[in-house]
Amino acid sequence: MALIHFSHANGFPADSYQHFFQYLSPHTIHYVPVMGVGQYQVRKSWRPLAQEIIEDIEANCTEAVVGLGHSMGAVAVFWAAIERPDLFRQIIMMDAPIFGWRLRTMMAISRFLKIQDRIVPIIKKAKKRRDHFDSKEQALAYFQSKRLFKYFAPTSIQEYVDYGLKASPQGGLELVIPKTLEAKMFSCSPIRIGSTKLEVPSHFLYATKGVLPARALSEHQQRFDRTTFQAIEGGHMFPLEKPEELGALIHQLIKDNQPA
């Protein structure tokens, strides 16, 4: 069996993926509960997250791991494997937001002009997120009404309530990942990719209704010439929408990568 080191998406602490993790059994799962806090805070880039993954693997894993990342976590896993391929037996990136060169150029300009926080929808939305609830029941009803959660498996929504919220000093519940941190992470989305020459087997699972337009996908298929690409029907949050189907696929990818 493999040791999987998982890295979460922005705004979704690793513990909120428990339903998905069930379908990865009997593989062992290890993860950093919330990335990007303490000494690994981001300022201009997600690069500190890659270092956090590297140091966590060195400290807690006794064998090469399967690096599995979702969204922001997928980018961090990719950079970690570029820097330290000896720590990984393979990596699996799930809808990594590595955008095409046109969008990255626009992002760079808006960042240089210091206007991205005012014009980028996902950053503006993160800043306005509701971050306090009176009860889990209230939070569940609220999330169920939101578009982002529309196709979540029911258990996945409940687990986001159970693990994505914590007791607030002011009473009630607040987000485990504060909206200020989520917005900061979005504002540091990658505009420079760097090397794509991975030395370990790599797989890019992309959502058919995810973050990458066809033009960017085609660009990446040429740049990531050692990576296999596979479409997953659905949206960007497919690990929490189709956990059983995705779990079966990851089992197969790990099995296919085992030495003969």
PDB file of C-alpha atoms in Angstrom:
ATOM      1  CA  MET A   1       0.000   0.000   0.000  1.00  0.00           C
ATOM      2  CA  ALA A   2       1.090   3.581  -0.630  1.00  0.00           C
ATOM      3  CA  LEU A   3       1.635   6.504   1.701  1.00  0.00           C
ATOM      4  CA  ILE A   4      -0.328   9.456   0.309  1.00  0.00           C
ATOM      5  CA  HIS A   5       0.617  12.987   1.272  1.00  0.00           C
ATOM      6  CA  PHE A   6      -2.409  15.189   0.590  1.00  0.00           C
ATOM      7  CA  SER A   7      -2.520  18.976   0.160  1.00  0.00           C
ATOM      8  CA  HIS A   8      -5.819  20.847   0.363  1.00  0.00           C
ATOM      9  CA  ALA A   9      -7.498  23.567  -1.688  1.00  0.00           C
ATOM     10  CA  ASN A  10      -7.683  27.166  -0.536  1.00  0.00           C
ATOM     11  CA  GLY A  11     -10.456  27.630   2.007  1.00  0.00           C
ATOM     12  CA  PHE A  12     -10.939  23.910   2.655  1.00  0.00           C
ATOM     13  CA  PRO A  13      -8.835  22.479   5.498  1.00  0.00           C
ATOM     14  CA  ALA A  14      -7.568  18.955   4.886  1.00  0.00           C
ATOM     15  CA  ASP A  15      -9.798  17.475   7.577  1.00  0.00           C
ATOM     16  CA  SER A  16     -12.877  18.466   5.562  1.00  0.00           C
ATOM     17  CA  TYR A  17     -11.920  15.837   2.937  1.00  0.00           C
ATOM     18  CA  GLN A  18     -12.581  12.892   5.270  1.00  0.00           C
ATOM     19  CA  HIS A  19     -15.362  11.465   3.090  1.00  0.00           C
ATOM     20  CA  PHE A  20     -13.032  11.474   0.089  1.00  0.00           C
ATOM     21  CA  PHE A  21     -10.244   9.896   2.154  1.00  0.00           C
ATOM     22  CA  GLN A  22     -12.496   6.929   2.963  1.00  0.00           C
ATOM     23  CA  TYR A  23     -12.337   5.908  -0.683  1.00  0.00           C
ATOM     24  CA  LEU A  24      -8.528   5.936  -0.639  1.00  0.00           C
ATOM     25  CA  SER A  25      -8.383   3.180   1.983  1.00  0.00           C
ATOM     26  CA  PRO A  26      -6.326   1.089   2.681  1.00  0.00           C
ATOM     27  CA  HIS A  27      -3.667   3.574   1.577  1.00  0.00           C
ATOM     28  CA  THR A  28      -2.360   5.686   4.452  1.00  0.00           C
ATOM     29  CA  ILE A  29      -3.154   9.413   4.295  1.00  0.00           C
ATOM     30  CA  HIS A  30      -0.973  12.123   5.804  1.00  0.00           C
ATOM     31  CA  TYR A  31      -1.486  15.865   5.490  1.00  0.00           C
ATOM     32  CA  VAL A  32      -0.879  19.309   6.915  1.00  0.00           C
ATOM     33  CA  PRO A  33      -4.270  20.290   8.412  1.00  0.00           C
ATOM     34  CA  VAL A  34      -4.066  23.944   7.307  1.00  0.00           C
ATOM     35  CA  MET A  35      -1.273  25.099   5.025  1.00  0.00           C
ATOM     36  CA  GLY A  36       0.151  28.581   4.847  1.00  0.00           C
ATOM     37  CA  VAL A  37       0.113  29.570   8.514  1.00  0.00           C
ATOM     38  CA  GLY A  38       2.969  30.256  10.915  1.00  0.00           C
ATOM     39  CA  GLN A  39       6.375  30.268   9.250  1.00  0.00           C
ATOM     40  CA  TYR A  40       4.877  29.261   5.898  1.00  0.00           C
ATOM     41  CA  GLN A  41       2.716  32.329   5.341  1.00  0.00           C
ATOM     42  CA  VAL A  42       2.478  33.436   1.725  1.00  0.00           C
ATOM     43  CA  ARG A  43       3.366  36.963   0.690  1.00  0.00           C
ATOM     44  CA  LYS A  44       3.782  37.077  -3.064  1.00  0.00           C
ATOM     45  CA  SER A  45       3.578  33.415  -4.087  1.00  0.00           C
ATOM     46  CA  TRP A  46       2.449  29.956  -2.987  1.00  0.00           C
ATOM     47  CA  ARG A  47       6.083  28.809  -2.991  1.00  0.00           C
ATOM     48  CA  PRO A  48       6.261  28.627   0.843  1.00  0.00           C
ATOM     49  CA  LEU A  49       3.589  25.916   0.692  1.00  0.00           C
ATOM     50  CA  ALA A  50       5.904  23.701  -1.351  1.00  0.00           C
ATOM     51  CA  GLN A  51       8.572  24.079   1.332  1.00  0.00           C
ATOM     52  CA  GLU A  52       5.973  23.258   3.986  1.00  0.00           C
ATOM     53  CA  ILE A  53       5.120  20.021   2.152  1.00  0.00           C
ATOM     54  CA  ILE A  54       8.791  19.097   1.795  1.00  0.00           C
ATOM     55  CA  GLU A  55       9.543  19.666   5.465  1.00  0.00           C
ATOM     56  CA  ASP A  56       6.409  17.822   6.578  1.00  0.00           C
ATOM     57  CA  ILE A  57       7.305  14.775   4.475  1.00  0.00           C
ATOM     58  CA  GLU A  58      10.871  14.811   5.803  1.00  0.00           C
ATOM     59  CA  ALA A  59       9.613  14.994   9.380  1.00  0.00           C
ATOM     60  CA  ASN A  60       6.722  12.536   9.239  1.00  0.00           C
ATOM     61  CA  CYS A  61       7.092  10.116   6.319  1.00  0.00           C
ATOM     62  CA  THR A  62       9.539   7.226   6.242  1.00  0.00           C
ATOM     63  CA  GLU A  63       9.148   6.425   2.536  1.00  0.00           C
ATOM     64  CA  ALA A  64       8.592   8.173  -0.767  1.00  0.00           C
ATOM     65  CA  VAL A  65       4.992   9.367  -0.997  1.00  0.00           C
ATOM     66  CA  VAL A  66       2.251   9.770  -3.539  1.00  0.00           C
ATOM     67  CA  GLY A  67       1.799  13.538  -3.615  1.00  0.00           C
ATOM     68  CA  LEU A  68      -1.896  14.245  -4.027  1.00  0.00           C
ATOM     69  CA  GLY A  69      -3.073  17.837  -4.205  1.00  0.00           C
ATOM     70  CA  HIS A  70      -6.310  19.659  -4.951  1.00  0.00           C
ATOM     71  CA  SER A  71      -6.366  23.142  -6.498  1.00  0.00           C
ATOM     72  CA  MET A  72      -3.873  25.300  -4.574  1.00  0.00           C
ATOM     73  CA  GLY A  73      -2.527  22.135  -2.976  1.00  0.00           C
ATOM     74  CA  ALA A  74      -1.908  20.609  -6.405  1.00  0.00           C
ATOM     75  CA  VAL A  75       0.332  23.526  -7.401  1.00  0.00           C
ATOM     76  CA  ALA A  76       2.234  23.243  -4.132  1.00  0.00           C
ATOM     77  CA  VAL A  77       2.732  19.488  -4.628  1.00  0.00           C
ATOM     78  CA  PHE A  78       3.976  20.104  -8.166  1.00  0.00           C
ATOM     79  CA  TRP A  79       6.589  22.623  -7.004  1.00  0.00           C
ATOM     80  CA  ALA A  80       7.634  20.360  -4.122  1.00  0.00           C
ATOM     81  CA  ALA A  81       8.192  17.446  -6.518  1.00  0.00           C
ATOM     82  CA  ILE A  82      10.235  19.660  -8.856  1.00  0.00           C
ATOM     83  CA  GLU A  83      12.489  20.675  -5.960  1.00  0.00           C
ATOM     84  CA  ARG A  84      12.695  17.314  -4.175  1.00  0.00           C
ATOM     85  CA  PRO A  85      11.804  14.424  -6.511  1.00  0.00           C
ATOM     86  CA  ASP A  86      13.442  11.979  -4.100  1.00  0.00           C
ATOM     87  CA  LEU A  87      10.512  12.453  -1.689  1.00  0.00           C
ATOM     88  CA  PHE A  88       7.864  11.338  -4.189  1.00  0.00           C
ATOM     89  CA  ARG A  89       7.041   8.104  -5.986  1.00  0.00           C
ATOM     90  CA  GLN A  90       4.439   9.946  -8.109  1.00  0.00           C
ATOM     91  CA  ILE A  91       2.221  13.012  -7.943  1.00  0.00           C
ATOM     92  CA  ILE A  92      -1.447  13.496  -8.801  1.00  0.00           C
ATOM     93  CA  MET A  93      -2.638  17.066  -9.378  1.00  0.00           C
ATOM     94  CA  MET A  94      -6.391  17.682  -9.178  1.00  0.00           C
ATOM     95  CA  ASP A  95      -7.536  20.735 -11.164  1.00  0.00           C
ATOM     96  CA  ALA A  96      -4.418  22.748 -10.404  1.00  0.00           C
ATOM     97  CA  PRO A  97      -5.017  26.460 -11.147  1.00  0.00           C
ATOM     98  CA  ILE A  98      -1.937  26.892 -13.304  1.00  0.00           C
ATOM     99  CA  PHE A  99      -3.445  29.294 -15.805  1.00  0.00           C
ATOM    100  CA  GLY A 100      -2.468  29.937 -19.418  1.00  0.00           C
ATOM    101  CA  TRP A 101       0.047  32.619 -20.297  1.00  0.00           C
ATOM    102  CA  ARG A 102      -2.577  35.192 -21.328  1.00  0.00           C
ATOM    103  CA  LEU A 103      -4.388  35.120 -17.990  1.00  0.00           C
ATOM    104  CA  ARG A 104      -1.145  34.996 -16.049  1.00  0.00           C
ATOM    105  CA  THR A 105       0.037  38.103 -17.912  1.00  0.00           C
ATOM    106  CA  MET A 106      -3.169  39.934 -16.998  1.00  0.00           C
ATOM    107  CA  MET A 107      -2.791  38.811 -13.392  1.00  0.00           C
ATOM    108  CA  ALA A 108       0.787  40.080 -13.320  1.00  0.00           C
ATOM    109  CA  ILE A 109      -0.254  43.486 -14.634  1.00  0.00           C
ATOM    110  CA  SER A 110      -3.111  43.846 -12.155  1.00  0.00           C
ATOM    111  CA  ARG A 111      -0.775  42.781  -9.354  1.00  0.00           C
ATOM    112  CA  PHE A 112       1.856  45.295 -10.425  1.00  0.00           C
ATOM    113  CA  LEU A 113      -0.772  48.047 -10.501  1.00  0.00           C
ATOM    114  CA  LYS A 114      -2.066  46.868  -7.094  1.00  0.00           C
ATOM    115  CA  ILE A 115      -5.645  46.627  -8.327  1.00  0.00           C
ATOM    116  CA  GLN A 116      -6.214  42.867  -8.371  1.00  0.00           C
ATOM    117  CA  ASP A 117      -7.986  42.807  -5.023  1.00  0.00           C
ATOM    118  CA  ARG A 118     -10.570  45.200  -6.463  1.00  0.00           C
ATOM    119  CA  ILE A 119     -11.081  43.550  -9.848  1.00  0.00           C
ATOM    120  CA  VAL A 120     -10.536  39.782  -9.434  1.00  0.00           C
ATOM    121  CA  PRO A 121     -13.934  38.231  -8.620  1.00  0.00           C
ATOM    122  CA  ILE A 122     -12.688  35.310  -6.533  1.00  0.00           C
ATOM    123  CA  ILE A 123     -10.662  37.614  -4.270  1.00  0.00           C
ATOM    124  CA  LYS A 124     -13.565  40.022  -3.854  1.00  0.00           C
ATOM    125  CA  LYS A 125     -15.877  37.105  -3.058  1.00  0.00           C
ATOM    126  CA  ALA A 126     -13.476  35.645  -0.474  1.00  0.00           C
ATOM    127  CA  LYS A 127     -13.266  38.985   1.333  1.00  0.00           C
ATOM    128  CA  LYS A 128     -17.057  39.099   1.599  1.00  0.00           C
ATOM    129  CA  ARG A 129     -17.534  35.507   2.760  1.00  0.00           C
ATOM    130  CA  ARG A 130     -19.772  34.958   5.721  1.00  0.00           C
ATOM    131  CA  ASP A 131     -17.423  33.858   8.471  1.00  0.00           C
ATOM    132  CA  HIS A 132     -19.595  33.483  11.566  1.00  0.00           C
ATOM    133  CA  PHE A 133     -22.549  31.226  12.353  1.00  0.00           C
ATOM    134  CA  ASP A 134     -24.700  30.691  15.409  1.00  0.00           C
ATOM    135  CA  SER A 135     -24.837  26.902  15.028  1.00  0.00           C
ATOM    136  CA  LYS A 136     -23.856  24.000  12.784  1.00  0.00           C
ATOM    137  CA  GLU A 137     -27.468  23.738  11.643  1.00  0.00           C
ATOM    138  CA  GLN A 138     -27.445  27.352  10.499  1.00  0.00           C
ATOM    139  CA  ALA A 139     -24.107  26.862   8.748  1.00  0.00           C
ATOM    140  CA  LEU A 140     -25.280  23.718   6.969  1.00  0.00           C
ATOM    141  CA  ALA A 141     -28.407  25.428   5.655  1.00  0.00           C
ATOM    142  CA  TYR A 142     -26.308  28.379   4.494  1.00  0.00           C
ATOM    143  CA  PHE A 143     -23.742  26.283   2.620  1.00  0.00           C
ATOM    144  CA  GLN A 144     -26.441  24.140   1.029  1.00  0.00           C
ATOM    145  CA  SER A 145     -27.878  27.299  -0.511  1.00  0.00           C
ATOM    146  CA  LYS A 146     -24.583  28.309  -2.133  1.00  0.00           C
ATOM    147  CA  ARG A 147     -23.613  27.511  -5.710  1.00  0.00           C
ATOM    148  CA  LEU A 148     -20.137  26.268  -4.772  1.00  0.00           C
ATOM    149  CA  PHE A 149     -21.654  23.468  -2.705  1.00  0.00           C
ATOM    150  CA  LYS A 150     -24.479  22.620  -5.113  1.00  0.00           C
ATOM    151  CA  TYR A 151     -23.029  19.308  -6.289  1.00  0.00           C
ATOM    152  CA  PHE A 152     -21.214  18.280  -3.111  1.00  0.00           C
ATOM    153  CA  ALA A 153     -21.935  14.812  -1.784  1.00  0.00           C
ATOM    154  CA  PRO A 154     -24.179  15.329   1.285  1.00  0.00           C
ATOM    155  CA  THR A 155     -21.532  13.864   3.584  1.00  0.00           C
ATOM    156  CA  SER A 156     -18.931  16.243   2.160  1.00  0.00           C
ATOM    157  CA  ILE A 157     -21.052  19.283   3.026  1.00  0.00           C
ATOM    158  CA  GLN A 158     -21.608  18.010   6.553  1.00  0.00           C
ATOM    159  CA  GLU A 159     -17.889  17.403   6.981  1.00  0.00           C
ATOM    160  CA  TYR A 160     -17.122  20.940   5.826  1.00  0.00           C
ATOM    161  CA  VAL A 161     -19.427  22.140   8.607  1.00  0.00           C
ATOM    162  CA  ASP A 162     -17.790  19.750  11.096  1.00  0.00           C
ATOM    163  CA  TYR A 163     -14.172  20.447  10.136  1.00  0.00           C
ATOM    164  CA  GLY A 164     -14.247  23.794   8.322  1.00  0.00           C
ATOM    165  CA  LEU A 165     -15.664  25.613  11.338  1.00  0.00           C
ATOM    166  CA  LYS A 166     -14.472  25.961  14.908  1.00  0.00           C
ATOM    167  CA  ALA A 167     -15.718  27.540  18.115  1.00  0.00           C
ATOM    168  CA  SER A 168     -15.417  31.331  18.045  1.00  0.00           C
ATOM    169  CA  PRO A 169     -14.189  33.366  21.045  1.00  0.00           C
ATOM    170  CA  GLN A 170     -17.203  35.608  20.405  1.00  0.00           C
ATOM    171  CA  GLY A 171     -19.572  32.656  20.632  1.00  0.00           C
ATOM    172  CA  GLY A 172     -20.971  30.517  17.848  1.00  0.00           C
ATOM    173  CA  LEU A 173     -18.708  29.235  15.062  1.00  0.00           C
ATOM    174  CA  GLU A 174     -16.124  30.775  12.762  1.00  0.00           C
ATOM    175  CA  LEU A 175     -14.138  29.566   9.743  1.00  0.00           C
ATOM    176  CA  VAL A 176     -11.045  27.456  10.464  1.00  0.00           C
ATOM    177  CA  ILE A 177      -9.428  29.206   7.487  1.00  0.00           C
ATOM    178  CA  PRO A 178     -10.246  32.898   7.991  1.00  0.00           C
ATOM    179  CA  LYS A 179     -11.578  34.760   4.987  1.00  0.00           C
ATOM    180  CA  THR A 180      -8.616  37.139   5.207  1.00  0.00           C
ATOM    181  CA  LEU A 181      -6.231  34.192   4.721  1.00  0.00           C
ATOM    182  CA  GLU A 182      -8.331  32.755   1.900  1.00  0.00           C
ATOM    183  CA  ALA A 183      -8.349  36.109   0.089  1.00  0.00           C
ATOM    184  CA  LYS A 184      -4.589  36.473   0.598  1.00  0.00           C
ATOM    185  CA  MET A 185      -4.008  33.027  -0.887  1.00  0.00           C
ATOM    186  CA  PHE A 186      -6.091  33.878  -3.951  1.00  0.00           C
ATOM    187  CA  SER A 187      -4.183  37.131  -4.377  1.00  0.00           C
ATOM    188  CA  CYS A 188      -0.950  35.081  -4.595  1.00  0.00           C
ATOM    189  CA  SER A 189      -2.150  32.694  -7.310  1.00  0.00           C
ATOM    190  CA  PRO A 190       0.793  31.659  -9.515  1.00  0.00           C
ATOM    191  CA  ILE A 191       1.828  33.913 -12.372  1.00  0.00           C
ATOM    192  CA  ARG A 192       5.198  32.197 -12.806  1.00  0.00           C
ATOM    193  CA  ILE A 193       5.296  28.430 -13.260  1.00  0.00           C
ATOM    194  CA  GLY A 194       8.996  27.705 -13.591  1.00  0.00           C
ATOM    195  CA  SER A 195      10.272  24.321 -14.724  1.00  0.00           C
ATOM    196  CA  THR A 196       7.732  21.655 -15.696  1.00  0.00           C
ATOM    197  CA  LYS A 197      10.287  18.866 -16.124  1.00  0.00           C
ATOM    198  CA  LEU A 198       9.122  16.468 -13.461  1.00  0.00           C
ATOM    199  CA  GLU A 199      11.358  13.515 -12.650  1.00  0.00           C
ATOM    200  CA  VAL A 200       8.557  11.469 -11.074  1.00  0.00           C
ATOM    201  CA  PRO A 201       5.436  10.027 -12.744  1.00  0.00           C
ATOM    202  CA  SER A 202       2.779  12.731 -12.773  1.00  0.00           C
ATOM    203  CA  HIS A 203      -0.920  12.942 -13.530  1.00  0.00           C
ATOM    204  CA  PHE A 204      -3.108  15.991 -14.066  1.00  0.00           C
ATOM    205  CA  LEU A 205      -6.809  15.412 -13.411  1.00  0.00           C
ATOM    206  CA  TYR A 206      -8.789  18.364 -14.712  1.00  0.00           C
ATOM    207  CA  ALA A 207     -12.475  19.170 -14.332  1.00  0.00           C
ATOM    208  CA  THR A 208     -14.501  19.571 -17.512  1.00  0.00           C
ATOM    209  CA  LYS A 209     -16.132  22.588 -15.842  1.00  0.00           C
ATOM    210  CA  GLY A 210     -13.138  23.601 -13.779  1.00  0.00           C
ATOM    211  CA  VAL A 211     -10.642  26.444 -13.736  1.00  0.00           C
ATOM    212  CA  LEU A 212      -8.772  25.748 -16.969  1.00  0.00           C
ATOM    213  CA  PRO A 213     -10.141  26.862 -20.354  1.00  0.00           C
ATOM    214  CA  ALA A 214      -9.377  24.703 -23.397  1.00  0.00           C
ATOM    215  CA  ARG A 215      -6.605  27.055 -24.556  1.00  0.00           C
ATOM    216  CA  ALA A 216      -4.728  26.794 -21.257  1.00  0.00           C
ATOM    217  CA  LEU A 217      -5.217  23.031 -21.136  1.00  0.00           C
ATOM    218  CA  SER A 218      -3.714  22.626 -24.596  1.00  0.00           C
ATOM    219  CA  GLU A 219      -0.793  24.830 -23.572  1.00  0.00           C
ATOM    220  CA  HIS A 220      -0.138  22.710 -20.481  1.00  0.00           C
ATOM    221  CA  GLN A 221      -0.339  19.422 -22.366  1.00  0.00           C
ATOM    222  CA  GLN A 222       2.583  20.649 -24.454  1.00  0.00           C
ATOM    223  CA  ARG A 223       4.583  22.088 -21.560  1.00  0.00           C
ATOM    224  CA  PHE A 224       3.981  19.147 -19.174  1.00  0.00           C
ATOM    225  CA  ASP A 225       5.225  16.663 -21.759  1.00  0.00           C
ATOM    226  CA  ARG A 226       5.897  13.929 -19.185  1.00  0.00           C
ATOM    227  CA  THR A 227       2.504  14.253 -17.472  1.00  0.00           C
ATOM    228  CA  THR A 228      -0.654  12.302 -18.285  1.00  0.00           C
ATOM    229  CA  PHE A 229      -3.869  14.332 -18.465  1.00  0.00           C
ATOM    230  CA  GLN A 230      -7.345  13.001 -17.739  1.00  0.00           C
ATOM    231  CA  ALA A 231     -10.706  14.751 -17.698  1.00  0.00           C
ATOM    232  CA  ILE A 232     -13.106  14.432 -14.770  1.00  0.00           C
ATOM    233  CA  GLU A 233     -16.713  15.282 -15.571  1.00  0.00           C
ATOM    234  CA  GLY A 234     -17.870  18.066 -13.269  1.00  0.00           C
ATOM    235  CA  GLY A 235     -16.618  21.163 -11.497  1.00  0.00           C
ATOM    236  CA  HIS A 236     -13.494  22.303  -9.698  1.00  0.00           C
ATOM    237  CA  MET A 237     -14.526  20.726  -6.388  1.00  0.00           C
ATOM    238  CA  PHE A 238     -14.828  17.193  -7.804  1.00  0.00           C
ATOM    239  CA  PRO A 239     -12.986  15.490  -4.881  1.00  0.00           C
ATOM    240  CA  LEU A 240     -15.916  16.536  -2.680  1.00  0.00           C
ATOM    241  CA  GLU A 241     -18.550  16.030  -5.378  1.00  0.00           C
ATOM    242  CA  LYS A 242     -17.527  12.581  -6.650  1.00  0.00           C
ATOM    243  CA  PRO A 243     -15.362  11.098  -3.894  1.00  0.00           C
ATOM    244  CA  GLU A 244     -16.100   7.450  -4.698  1.00  0.00           C
ATOM    245  CA  GLU A 245     -15.468   7.766  -8.429  1.00  0.00           C
ATOM    246  CA  LEU A 246     -12.316   9.785  -7.888  1.00  0.00           C
ATOM    247  CA  GLY A 247     -11.070   7.402  -5.217  1.00  0.00           C
ATOM    248  CA  ALA A 248     -11.346   4.488  -7.648  1.00  0.00           C
ATOM    249  CA  LEU A 249      -9.366   6.402 -10.265  1.00  0.00           C
ATOM    250  CA  ILE A 250      -6.591   7.284  -7.827  1.00  0.00           C
ATOM    251  CA  HIS A 251      -6.357   3.648  -6.745  1.00  0.00           C
ATOM    252  CA  GLN A 252      -5.842   2.744 -10.398  1.00  0.00           C
ATOM    253  CA  LEU A 253      -3.218   5.441 -10.978  1.00  0.00           C
ATOM    254  CA  ILE A 254      -1.251   4.239  -7.945  1.00  0.00           C
ATOM    255  CA  LYS A 255      -1.570   0.616  -9.054  1.00  0.00           C
ATOM    256  CA  ASP A 256      -0.418   1.445 -12.592  1.00  0.00           C
ATOM    257  CA  ASN A 257       2.679   3.136 -11.181  1.00  0.00           C
ATOM    258  CA  GLN A 258       3.789   0.184  -9.059  1.00  0.00           C
ATOM    259  CA  PRO A 259       7.021  -1.465 -10.193  1.00  0.00           C
ATOM    260  CA  ALA A 260       6.546  -4.678 -12.121  1.00  0.00           C
TER     261      ALA A 260
END
